[in-house]
Short mmCIF file of C-alpha atoms in Angstrom, two decimals:
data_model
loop_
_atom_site.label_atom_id
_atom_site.label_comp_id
_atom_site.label_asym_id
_atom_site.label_seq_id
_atom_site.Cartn_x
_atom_site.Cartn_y
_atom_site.Cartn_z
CA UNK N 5 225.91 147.14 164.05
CA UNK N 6 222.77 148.98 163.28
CA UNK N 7 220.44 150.28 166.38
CA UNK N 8 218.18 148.00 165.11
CA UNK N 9 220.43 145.25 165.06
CA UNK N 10 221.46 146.16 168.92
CA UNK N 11 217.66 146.24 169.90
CA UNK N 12 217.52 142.69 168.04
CA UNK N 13 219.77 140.98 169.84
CA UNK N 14 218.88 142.36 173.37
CA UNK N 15 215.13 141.27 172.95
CA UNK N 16 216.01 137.70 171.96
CA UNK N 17 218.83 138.17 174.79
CA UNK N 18 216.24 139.12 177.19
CA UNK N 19 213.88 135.91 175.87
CA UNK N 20 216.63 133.76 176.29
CA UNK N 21 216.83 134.93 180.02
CA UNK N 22 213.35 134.92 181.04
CA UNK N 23 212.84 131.36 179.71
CA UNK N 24 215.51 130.10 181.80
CA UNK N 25 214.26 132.28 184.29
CA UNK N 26 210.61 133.22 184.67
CA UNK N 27 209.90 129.01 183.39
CA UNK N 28 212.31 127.50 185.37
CA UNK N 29 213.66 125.24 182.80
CA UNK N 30 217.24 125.02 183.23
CA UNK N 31 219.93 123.16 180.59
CA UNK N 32 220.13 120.12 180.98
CA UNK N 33 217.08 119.22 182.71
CA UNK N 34 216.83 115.79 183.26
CA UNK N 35 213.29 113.79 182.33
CA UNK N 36 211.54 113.20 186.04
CA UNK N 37 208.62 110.80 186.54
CA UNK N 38 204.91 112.15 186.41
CA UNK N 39 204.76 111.13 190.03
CA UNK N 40 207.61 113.52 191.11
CA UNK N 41 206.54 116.47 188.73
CA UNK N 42 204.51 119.63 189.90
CA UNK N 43 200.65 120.21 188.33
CA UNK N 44 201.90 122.52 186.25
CA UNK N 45 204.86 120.89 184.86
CA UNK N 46 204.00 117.89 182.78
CA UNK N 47 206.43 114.94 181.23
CA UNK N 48 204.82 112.87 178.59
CA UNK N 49 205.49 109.60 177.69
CA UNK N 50 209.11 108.81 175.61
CA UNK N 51 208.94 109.34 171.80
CA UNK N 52 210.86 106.28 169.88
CA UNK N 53 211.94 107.20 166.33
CA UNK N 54 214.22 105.67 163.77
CA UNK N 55 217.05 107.50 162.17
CA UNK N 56 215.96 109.05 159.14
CA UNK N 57 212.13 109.79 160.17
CA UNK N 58 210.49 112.29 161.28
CA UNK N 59 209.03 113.18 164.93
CA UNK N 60 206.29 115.90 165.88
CA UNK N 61 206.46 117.81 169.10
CA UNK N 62 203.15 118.98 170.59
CA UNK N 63 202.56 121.06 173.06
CA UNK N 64 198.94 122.42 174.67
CA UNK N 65 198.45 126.10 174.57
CA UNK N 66 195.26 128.06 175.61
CA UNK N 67 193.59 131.52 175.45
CA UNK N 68 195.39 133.12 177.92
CA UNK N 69 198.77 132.10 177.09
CA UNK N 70 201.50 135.24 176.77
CA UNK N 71 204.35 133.76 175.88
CA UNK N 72 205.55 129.79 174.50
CA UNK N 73 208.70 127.96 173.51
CA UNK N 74 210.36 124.46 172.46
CA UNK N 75 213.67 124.28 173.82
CA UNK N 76 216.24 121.42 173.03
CA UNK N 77 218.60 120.91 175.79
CA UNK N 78 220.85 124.16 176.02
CA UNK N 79 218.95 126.19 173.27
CA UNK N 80 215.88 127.34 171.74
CA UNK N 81 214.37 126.15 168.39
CA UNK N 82 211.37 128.61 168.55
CA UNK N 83 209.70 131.68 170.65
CA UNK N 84 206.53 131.72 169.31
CA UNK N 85 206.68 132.27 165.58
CA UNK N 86 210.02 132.95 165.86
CA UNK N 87 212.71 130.13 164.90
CA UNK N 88 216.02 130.14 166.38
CA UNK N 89 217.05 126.80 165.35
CA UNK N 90 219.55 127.63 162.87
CA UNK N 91 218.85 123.71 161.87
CA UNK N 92 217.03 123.48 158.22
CA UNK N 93 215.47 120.15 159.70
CA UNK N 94 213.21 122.03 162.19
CA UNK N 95 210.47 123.89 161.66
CA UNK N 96 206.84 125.19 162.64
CA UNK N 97 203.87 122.85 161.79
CA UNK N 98 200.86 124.54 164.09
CA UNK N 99 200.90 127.86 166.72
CA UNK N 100 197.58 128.63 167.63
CA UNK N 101 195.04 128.66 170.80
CA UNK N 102 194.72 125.02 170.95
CA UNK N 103 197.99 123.50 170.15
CA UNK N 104 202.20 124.30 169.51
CA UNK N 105 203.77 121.95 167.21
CA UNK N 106 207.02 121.65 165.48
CA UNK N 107 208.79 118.87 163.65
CA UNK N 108 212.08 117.59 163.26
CA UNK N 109 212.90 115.92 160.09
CA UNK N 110 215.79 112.99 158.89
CA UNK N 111 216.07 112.71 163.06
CA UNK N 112 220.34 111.53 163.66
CA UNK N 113 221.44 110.08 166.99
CA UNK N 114 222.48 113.90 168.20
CA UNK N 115 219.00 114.83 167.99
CA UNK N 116 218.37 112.49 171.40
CA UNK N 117 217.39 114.37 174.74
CA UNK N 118 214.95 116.11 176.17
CA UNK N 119 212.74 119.01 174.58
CA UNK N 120 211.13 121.28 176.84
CA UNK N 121 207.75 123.33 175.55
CA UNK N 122 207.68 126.11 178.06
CA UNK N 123 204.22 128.38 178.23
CA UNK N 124 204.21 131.52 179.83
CA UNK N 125 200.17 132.52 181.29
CA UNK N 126 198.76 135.47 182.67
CA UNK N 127 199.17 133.84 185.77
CA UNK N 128 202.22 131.15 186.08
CA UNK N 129 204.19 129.32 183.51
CA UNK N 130 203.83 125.57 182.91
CA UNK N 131 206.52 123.13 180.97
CA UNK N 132 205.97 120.16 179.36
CA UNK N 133 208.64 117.41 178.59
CA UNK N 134 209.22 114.65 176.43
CA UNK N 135 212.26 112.75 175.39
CA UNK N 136 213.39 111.32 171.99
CA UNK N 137 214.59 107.96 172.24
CA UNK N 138 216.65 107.15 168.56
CA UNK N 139 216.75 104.00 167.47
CA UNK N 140 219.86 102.62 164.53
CA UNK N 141 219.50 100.27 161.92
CA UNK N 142 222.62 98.10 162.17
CA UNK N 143 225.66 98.95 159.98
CA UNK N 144 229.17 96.41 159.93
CA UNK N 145 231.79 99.72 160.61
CA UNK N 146 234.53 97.12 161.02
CA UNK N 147 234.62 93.65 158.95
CA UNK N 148 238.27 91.53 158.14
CA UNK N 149 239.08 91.51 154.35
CA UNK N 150 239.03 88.89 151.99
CA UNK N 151 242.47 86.95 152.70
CA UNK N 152 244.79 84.04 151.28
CA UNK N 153 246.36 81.59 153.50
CA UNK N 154 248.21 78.63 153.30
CA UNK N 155 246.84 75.67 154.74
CA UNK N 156 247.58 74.84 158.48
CA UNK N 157 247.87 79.02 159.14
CA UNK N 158 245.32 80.25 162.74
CA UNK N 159 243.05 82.58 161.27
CA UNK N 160 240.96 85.15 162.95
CA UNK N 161 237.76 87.09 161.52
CA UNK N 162 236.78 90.47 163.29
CA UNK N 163 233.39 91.93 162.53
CA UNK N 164 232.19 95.29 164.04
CA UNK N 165 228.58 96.87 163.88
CA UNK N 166 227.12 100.26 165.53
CA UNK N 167 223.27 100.60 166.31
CA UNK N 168 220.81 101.18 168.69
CA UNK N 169 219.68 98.83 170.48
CA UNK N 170 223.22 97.60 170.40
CA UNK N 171 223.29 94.76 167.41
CA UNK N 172 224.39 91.04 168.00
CA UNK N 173 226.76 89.56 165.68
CA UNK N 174 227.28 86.38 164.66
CA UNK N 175 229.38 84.45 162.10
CA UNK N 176 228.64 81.16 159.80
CA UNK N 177 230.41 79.45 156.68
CA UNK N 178 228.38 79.86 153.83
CA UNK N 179 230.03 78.53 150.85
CA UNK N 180 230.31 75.58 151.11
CA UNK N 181 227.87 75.26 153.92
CA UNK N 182 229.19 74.16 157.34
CA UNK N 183 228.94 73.48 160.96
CA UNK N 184 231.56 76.29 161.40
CA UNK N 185 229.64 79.29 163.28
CA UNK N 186 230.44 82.02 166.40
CA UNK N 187 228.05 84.12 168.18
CA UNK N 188 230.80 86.42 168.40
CA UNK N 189 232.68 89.69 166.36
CA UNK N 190 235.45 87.45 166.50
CA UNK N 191 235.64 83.93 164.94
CA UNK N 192 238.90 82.13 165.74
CA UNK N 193 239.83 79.06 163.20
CA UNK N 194 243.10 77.39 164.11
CA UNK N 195 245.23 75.53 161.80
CA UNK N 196 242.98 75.95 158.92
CA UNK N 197 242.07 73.53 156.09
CA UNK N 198 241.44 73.68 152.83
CA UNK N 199 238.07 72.14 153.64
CA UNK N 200 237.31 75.56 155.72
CA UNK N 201 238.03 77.74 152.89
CA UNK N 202 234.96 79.75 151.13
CA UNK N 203 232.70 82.00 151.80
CA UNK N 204 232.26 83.70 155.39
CA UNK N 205 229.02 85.62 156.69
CA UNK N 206 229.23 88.17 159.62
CA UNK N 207 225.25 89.19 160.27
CA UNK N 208 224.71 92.34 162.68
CA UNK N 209 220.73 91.56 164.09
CA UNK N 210 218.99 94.47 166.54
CA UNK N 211 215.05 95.54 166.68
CA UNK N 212 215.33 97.38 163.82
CA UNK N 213 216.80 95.73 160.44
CA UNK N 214 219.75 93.35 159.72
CA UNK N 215 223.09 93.99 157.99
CA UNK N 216 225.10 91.11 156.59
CA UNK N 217 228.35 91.31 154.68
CA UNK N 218 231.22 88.00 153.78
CA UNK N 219 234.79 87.55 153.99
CA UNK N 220 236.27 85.04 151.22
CA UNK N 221 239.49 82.85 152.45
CA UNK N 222 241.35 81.38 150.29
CA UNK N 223 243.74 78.55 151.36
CA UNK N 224 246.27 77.33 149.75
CA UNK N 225 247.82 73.84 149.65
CA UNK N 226 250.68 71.45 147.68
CA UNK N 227 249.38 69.25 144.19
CA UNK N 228 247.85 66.29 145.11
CA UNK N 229 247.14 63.66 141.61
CA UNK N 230 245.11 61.04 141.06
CA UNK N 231 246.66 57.77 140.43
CA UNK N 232 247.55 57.51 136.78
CA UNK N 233 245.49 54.77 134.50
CA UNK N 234 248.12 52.60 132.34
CA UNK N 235 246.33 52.91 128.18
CA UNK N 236 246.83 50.55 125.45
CA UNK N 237 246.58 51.72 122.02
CA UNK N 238 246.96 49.97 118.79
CA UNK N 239 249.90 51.44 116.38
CA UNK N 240 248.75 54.48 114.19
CA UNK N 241 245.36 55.33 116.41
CA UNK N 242 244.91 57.92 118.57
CA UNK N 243 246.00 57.61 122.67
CA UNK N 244 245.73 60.42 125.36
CA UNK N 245 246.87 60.36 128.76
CA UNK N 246 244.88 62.25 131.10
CA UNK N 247 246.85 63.83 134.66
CA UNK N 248 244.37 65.35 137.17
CA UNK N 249 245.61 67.40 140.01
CA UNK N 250 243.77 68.79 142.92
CA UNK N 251 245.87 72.44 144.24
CA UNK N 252 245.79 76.01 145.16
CA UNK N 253 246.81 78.03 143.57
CA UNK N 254 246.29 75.52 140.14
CA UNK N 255 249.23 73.62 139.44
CA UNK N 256 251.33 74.04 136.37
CA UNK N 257 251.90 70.47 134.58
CA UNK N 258 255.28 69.02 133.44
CA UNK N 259 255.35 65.64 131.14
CA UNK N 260 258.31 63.19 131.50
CA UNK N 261 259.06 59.83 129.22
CA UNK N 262 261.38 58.33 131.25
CA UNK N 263 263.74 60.94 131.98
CA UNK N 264 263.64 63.16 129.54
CA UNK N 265 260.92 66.19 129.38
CA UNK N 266 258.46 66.20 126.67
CA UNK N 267 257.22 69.59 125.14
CA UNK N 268 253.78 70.46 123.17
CA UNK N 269 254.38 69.50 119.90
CA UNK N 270 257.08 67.05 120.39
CA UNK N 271 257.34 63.99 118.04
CA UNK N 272 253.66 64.86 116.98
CA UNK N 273 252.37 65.40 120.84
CA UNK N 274 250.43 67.88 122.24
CA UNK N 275 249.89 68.81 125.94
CA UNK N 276 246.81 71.01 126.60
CA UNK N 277 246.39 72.25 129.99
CA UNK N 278 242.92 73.38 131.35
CA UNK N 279 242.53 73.95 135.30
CA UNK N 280 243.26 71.05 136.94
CA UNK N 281 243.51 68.78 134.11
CA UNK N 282 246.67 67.93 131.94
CA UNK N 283 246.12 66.06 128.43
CA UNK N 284 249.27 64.35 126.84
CA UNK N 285 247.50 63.45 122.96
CA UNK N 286 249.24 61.18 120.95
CA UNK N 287 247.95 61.56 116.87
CA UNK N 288 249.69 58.62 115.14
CA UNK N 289 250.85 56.13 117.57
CA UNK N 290 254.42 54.67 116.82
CA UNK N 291 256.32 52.23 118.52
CA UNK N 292 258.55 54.52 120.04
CA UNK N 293 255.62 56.10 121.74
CA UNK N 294 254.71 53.11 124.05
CA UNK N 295 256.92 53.41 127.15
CA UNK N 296 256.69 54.56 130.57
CA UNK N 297 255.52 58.08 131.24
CA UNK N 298 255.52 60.47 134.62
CA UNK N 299 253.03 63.77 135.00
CA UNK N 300 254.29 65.83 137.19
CA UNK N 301 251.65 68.70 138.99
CA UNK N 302 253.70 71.27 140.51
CA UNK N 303 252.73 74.79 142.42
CA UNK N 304 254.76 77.40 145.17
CA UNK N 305 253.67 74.82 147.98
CA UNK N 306 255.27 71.54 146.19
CA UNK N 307 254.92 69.18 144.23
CA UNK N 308 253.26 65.44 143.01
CA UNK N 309 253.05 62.87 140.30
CA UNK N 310 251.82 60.01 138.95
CA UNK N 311 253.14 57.85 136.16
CA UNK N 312 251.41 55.80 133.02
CA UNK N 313 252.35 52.80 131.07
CA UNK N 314 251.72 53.24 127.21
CA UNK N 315 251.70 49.63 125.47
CA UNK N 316 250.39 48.57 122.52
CA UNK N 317 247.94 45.52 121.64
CA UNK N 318 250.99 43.10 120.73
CA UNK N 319 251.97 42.90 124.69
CA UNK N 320 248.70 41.30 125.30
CA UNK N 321 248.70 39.27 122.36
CA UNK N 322 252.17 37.37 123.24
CA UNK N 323 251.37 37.05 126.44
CA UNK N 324 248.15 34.98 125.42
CA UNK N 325 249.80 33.37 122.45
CA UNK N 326 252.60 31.54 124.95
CA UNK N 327 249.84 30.62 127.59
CA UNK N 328 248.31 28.76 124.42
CA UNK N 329 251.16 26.89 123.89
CA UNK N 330 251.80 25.75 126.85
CA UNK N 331 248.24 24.65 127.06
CA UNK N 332 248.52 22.57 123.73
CA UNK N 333 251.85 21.00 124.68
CA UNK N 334 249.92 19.67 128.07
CA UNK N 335 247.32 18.08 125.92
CA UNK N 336 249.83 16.17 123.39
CA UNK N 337 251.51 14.91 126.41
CA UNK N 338 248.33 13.95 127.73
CA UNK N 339 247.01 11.91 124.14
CA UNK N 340 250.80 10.64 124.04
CA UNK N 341 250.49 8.54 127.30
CA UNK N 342 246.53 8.15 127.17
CA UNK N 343 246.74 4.60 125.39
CA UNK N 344 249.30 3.35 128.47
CA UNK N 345 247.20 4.67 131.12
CA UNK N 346 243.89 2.55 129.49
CA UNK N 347 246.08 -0.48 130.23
CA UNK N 348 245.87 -0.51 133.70
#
């Protein structure tokens, strides 16, 4: 090291002392009321700022001040002109008879504490203090995943936030909308349903802003299908059969007539699946299409079905035709013995 760079570092050295010295400001100093504090040491009034703004430290001088200094805690940002603060964020805004200002830029929780300006006159130093209060917007650090379940399965949420003032939290069902809710970073749900299944809402509230962020649960549960509608179609029209089923995960769809399976594009029939919805068509009915027919909706919790009569117009037909005749053979009998009964 150069002389110069020896004489350097003994000056700021021998700054360093006589601040903590000659002004009395040790490290660490903690804030003391104005009640408790000398004339010639002065605390001013807390400065609140949000993360991410900027604060200005001001400090009195006058005419017959030698020396002056903001100190941060253990360490000096600047002597005078002179910056010591290695920190890009801090630097000197005014230095002159009537004032000492600096400013601190994008302000982070470490930058919290007490700042000392420290004025050295002909005839005693002074100090004034102030304190930086930082307040935190509220960020979720900690929030459950998205997560599949089957139905029946205890389920618990976690949601975590950091800020200052320290953030409530609170959880609601969103989608679909719901009387389930918790005031809580936890949110307990035993022996779910597949009514509680959707969309979940974790909000983190303090004086300064709101962060929100959702957990999706899934829940799965066995095929339930609706009750199957019997169909009557006349020969060589058209017939469907329709087979709805209500499951998570969907349900894959398997078509029986009687006991034997029946494949798209069997005997001219086609089977189009789409969700929850299973279509047997039937192009060109034939009597060996009517029958008895069983849908069955199946997924990795189980398994249901439903089953459909397919009859033509004919079964109707012969079942009016005979309750004609037995309607005309009542009303011979009746003209047959009318003539005997007008005797009496």
């Amino acid at each position: 090291m150069s002389l110069r760079g020896y004489f350097v570092a003994f000056s700021k050295c021998t700054v360093l002392l006589s601040l903590r010295i000659l002004l009395l400001v040790p490290a660490g100093l903690p804030v003391r009321s104005q009640g408790d504090s000398q004339s010639d040491n002065k605390v001013m009034d807390n400065i609140t700022v949000r993360q991410g703004e900027t604060v200005f430290l001001r400090c009195a001088q006058g005419d017959v001040v030698t020396h002056t200094a903001w100190l941060n805690r253990s360490s000096i940002l600047y002597a005078g002109e002179d910056k010591w603060s290695v920190d890009p964020r801090v630097s000197l805004v005014t230095l002159n008879q009537e004032e000492f200002t600096i400013k601190i830029e994008n302000v982070d929780m470490a930058d919290e504490g007490q700042y000392v300006c420290a004025v050295q006159t002909s005839s005693r130093p002074r100090t004034t203090s102030v304190y930086i209060l930082i307040q935190v917007p509220p960020k979720i650090i900690n929030l459950s995943r998205d997560i599949v379940v089957n139905e029946g399965s205890n389920i618990t949420l976690l949601c975590q936030a950091s800020g200052k003032p320290e953030p409530s939290i609170s959880w609601k069902l969103i989608s679909p909308s719901g009387d389930l809710a918790s005031d809580d970073e936890y949110l307990e749900i035993p022996s779910i349903s597949r009514q509680r299944a959707g969309t979940y809402e974790c909000t983190a509230v303090n004086d300064i802003d709101t962060d929100v962020q959702t957990v999706d649960i899934t829940v799965n549960y066995a095929p339930t299908v609706s009750e199957g509608r019997d169909v009557g179609v006349t020969l060589g029209q058209r017939g469907v059969l329709e087979c709805e089923a209500d499951a998570v995960p969907e349900a894959d769809f398997e078509w029986y007539k009687d006991d034997r399976r029946v494949f798209n594009g069997f005997d001219g029939m086609e089977i189009v699946n789409t969700g929850s919805l299973s279509k047997l068509t039937f192009f060109n009915i034939t009597d060996g299409d009517y029958g008895n027919y069983t849908c069955v909706a199946i997924n990795k919790l189980g398994s249901s079905n439903t089953s459909f009569l397919l009859f033509g117009p004919r079964a109707v037909q012969d079942g009016s035709g005979a309750a004609m005749g037995v309607h005309s053979q009542t009303c011979l009998l009746f003209l047959v013995f009318l003539p005997f009964l007008l005797r009496f």
